[in-house]
Amino acid sequence: PASARSFASGKSLPPTYERLFAKYTDVRKVLATQRLTLAEKILYSHLDNVEESLLTNTSGGRDIRGNANLRLKPDRVNMQDASAQMALLQFMSCNLERPAIPASIHCDHLIVGSRGAGQDLDAGIAANSEVFDFLESAARKYGMEFWPPGAGIIHQTVLENYALPGLMMLGTDSHSPNAGGLCTVTIGVGGADAVEALVGAPWELKAPRILGVELTGRLGGWASPKDVILRLAGELTVRGGTGSIIEYFGDGVETLSLTGQSTICNMGAEVGATTSIFPYTQASARYLHATRRARAVDDVDALQSFPGPGASEDARFRFEADAGAEYDRVIKIDLSELEPHINGPFTPDLATPLSKFKDVVRDQKWPEKLSAGLIGSCTNSSYEDMTRVESLLKEAAEAGLKPAAGFYITPGSEQIRATLERDGTLDTLEGAGGILLSNACGPCIGQWRRQDGVEKGTSNAILSSYNRNFRGRNDGNPETMNFLASPEVVTAMAFAGSTTFNPVTDTLPTPSGKPFKFSPPHGLEGPRTPFESGLPSLGVLSQDADPSVQVAISPSSDRLAFLDPFPPFPQSDLAGLRVLVKVTGKCTTDTISAAGPWLKYKGHLPNISTNTLNTAVNAETGQVNAAYDLDGSRHTIPELAALWKARGQEWLVVAEHNYGEGSAREHAALQPRYLGARVVLTKSFARIHETNLKKQGVVPLTFANEADYDKIAAGDQVATVGLYDMLQNEGKGHVQLRVKKGTGEDILIPTNHAVTRDQAGFILAGSALNLLSKGI
Ligand code: SF4
């Protein structure tokens, strides 16, 4: 009871911290002597059943990391407009009145950046009104918070409004770990995972390893928080953080702004980390005050001073790692020695220190002319970022200089935009010739309609303060070389219009003839008075669930369609399946469900399914996207799948290694299931995709003997042996496939599987949602 957890002052913990503290007490009972990192404290304090996860799956709680299956109960879910569509459609199929935990929807990905904020926003709303209306009506019906187009980018809005130290959140976007700057554990997931949390079911995660980054010293000169993660990405590479949480610690942490910490956490996604986290610092408290959440500072103080289990001082819940906590690996970065970096092109881990960039550009024959500099986005649009940029702009204006390259600014939220406007920074940015884009993702996600005459196919270089730089990511032009840097470096180089300019050492010519050299940037960590809220029309819509609201989906829509539940598994083994296609080589989630123009159909399963496996290579013919019907007629793979679906012919796909690598894209599992896939048989699977298949009721099997891949062919008839028993025995038992060849020959192919107890239940029910909607 709250009264039992009161202070001498009579102050009690808020319900969130009540729960956190109660679970933490359970964690300490199980792991009495273990020193925990901060990430572990928060993560394990969100377990559904502490003992079950930490003890029974491990030997005495000693080998949790990398081994235990954690069944977690997150505090909230945040969704962006592109991924929210399928998440909400799945949630709706559960027939619940409201989500079990708070949730928010953010309209940010669908707005194209082109001519400037006002025009772009109007055009974006007009082009996507159907999707926005759907999202808003769903928000009203289920009592989710709705942030309209123009309100801001999900991660900035979440940081400003929802992130609180100690929370565990899921976000349907890979940069959700941005909120780790404010001491939360926030993990990017697919829509089906989000729905599990929304219906109140435990969400499963293999216990991550903990990668420690020790920061010492203090940033100086041109170095910024962005350079911490740019430098780290160079060391870890795009896969170095896989399966790990990155936890920052050390004296240097105290010297960083809260928003700087968030920038670093945001880009942990670029090294594949599960999430990233910083401890609570004075900067966290200052940010909470600036965002008008002073009450949260009191609550944190209350929790941190509340007597812990056994009332010993070191058993209190502190928003930092226990002294002596062990990390699986530690990387040290001395901030005082850190140099600005520029990463790219085409991959975020190709890191070059600024002092060497000029030489690398010339060696590699990259374009020396810079066509555009873009600052802001969810990664780098903080008050600190923008006021540091402002210091450069003012100096350059005094010298009579204007940017020589296109200069674009994307505020992360209406709140930051309005505050910059109030404090005069926006005037400086626009006065310098900067084009203010809407508070939305825009050029960061390919939603950039360039007006600067750079045509598709033209080789050119751009520099952004964003987080990702895959080929074609910004303007859809594969010939645009996209480099990542801090907003300050982007700005200075935009003035030079050159990729070989080093603002630390080089000068620019001025109208007066006197060479101009930038001083190192300086700015304010946050506004002197709390942030402005901005335009009321861009504020949040927040209301209780209203079951009377009709969710807006037109029956004639080609972008949205209600989901019908998948039928349950038959009460027997599967018989009469046919191999639709045998594919060879890499088969990523992009191969199975392409992105790009197909993003438009994310809320329409029948329409997006027409891209299924459309870049897969047929192992028997070497052709891309070719499959053959039993009469020998040639079709595209999705066409044949649709034909077979219409005929009631269920099927399986045969593939090679690491099937489904890439992203957590749930469409890659939903689409085959929708078209009639019952089994996917491979040499191996990417872990997340394998799980996604099971969640949608498809059985992933691997060859016990890889050589059997050569024995099975498209069109073969397949029956399962032992599958139904295995599912009924909660995942225990072996499965074989009886394959009837076109020649009449019968062969038996032994397989392996990794179906757990829960997953067997999902498959039997037809999908995870079928089961969850019954049980909650
Ligand atoms: Fe993703 Fe870019 Fe939008 Fe951030 S700004 S949420 S990285 S698309």
Short mmCIF file of C-alpha atoms and ligand atoms in Angstrom, two decimals, residues 80 108-109 153-155 173-175 266 377-379 440-442 444-445 466-468 473, ligand 1:
data_model
loop_
_atom_site.label_atom_id
_atom_site.label_comp_id
_atom_site.label_asym_id
_atom_site.label_seq_id
_atom_site.Cartn_x
_atom_site.Cartn_y
_atom_site.Cartn_z
CA GLN A 80 4.34 6.27 -35.57
CA ASP A 108 5.19 12.15 -38.66
CA HIS A 109 6.40 9.78 -41.41
CA ILE A 153 8.41 13.45 -34.67
CA ILE A 154 7.57 10.54 -32.41
CA HIS A 155 10.87 10.38 -30.53
CA ASP A 173 10.08 2.53 -34.68
CA SER A 174 13.73 1.58 -34.53
CA HIS A 175 14.90 4.89 -33.06
CA ASN A 266 18.85 7.46 -30.65
CA SER A 377 15.09 15.58 -37.18
CA CYS A 378 14.39 13.32 -34.21
CA THR A 379 18.14 12.98 -33.71
CA ALA A 440 7.93 15.74 -39.34
CA CYS A 441 10.37 13.14 -40.69
CA GLY A 442 10.49 14.46 -44.27
CA CYS A 444 15.08 11.68 -43.19
CA ILE A 445 12.85 8.91 -44.57
CA TYR A 466 20.14 12.76 -39.10
CA ASN A 467 20.87 9.21 -37.97
CA ARG A 468 20.68 6.96 -41.02
CA ARG A 473 17.34 7.12 -47.92
FE1 SF4 B 1 12.87 7.81 -38.18
FE2 SF4 B 1 14.05 9.89 -39.35
FE3 SF4 B 1 11.58 10.09 -38.48
FE4 SF4 B 1 13.61 9.95 -36.80
S1 SF4 B 1 13.20 11.58 -38.23
S2 SF4 B 1 11.66 8.85 -36.63
S3 SF4 B 1 14.94 8.51 -37.86
S4 SF4 B 1 12.30 8.73 -40.08
#
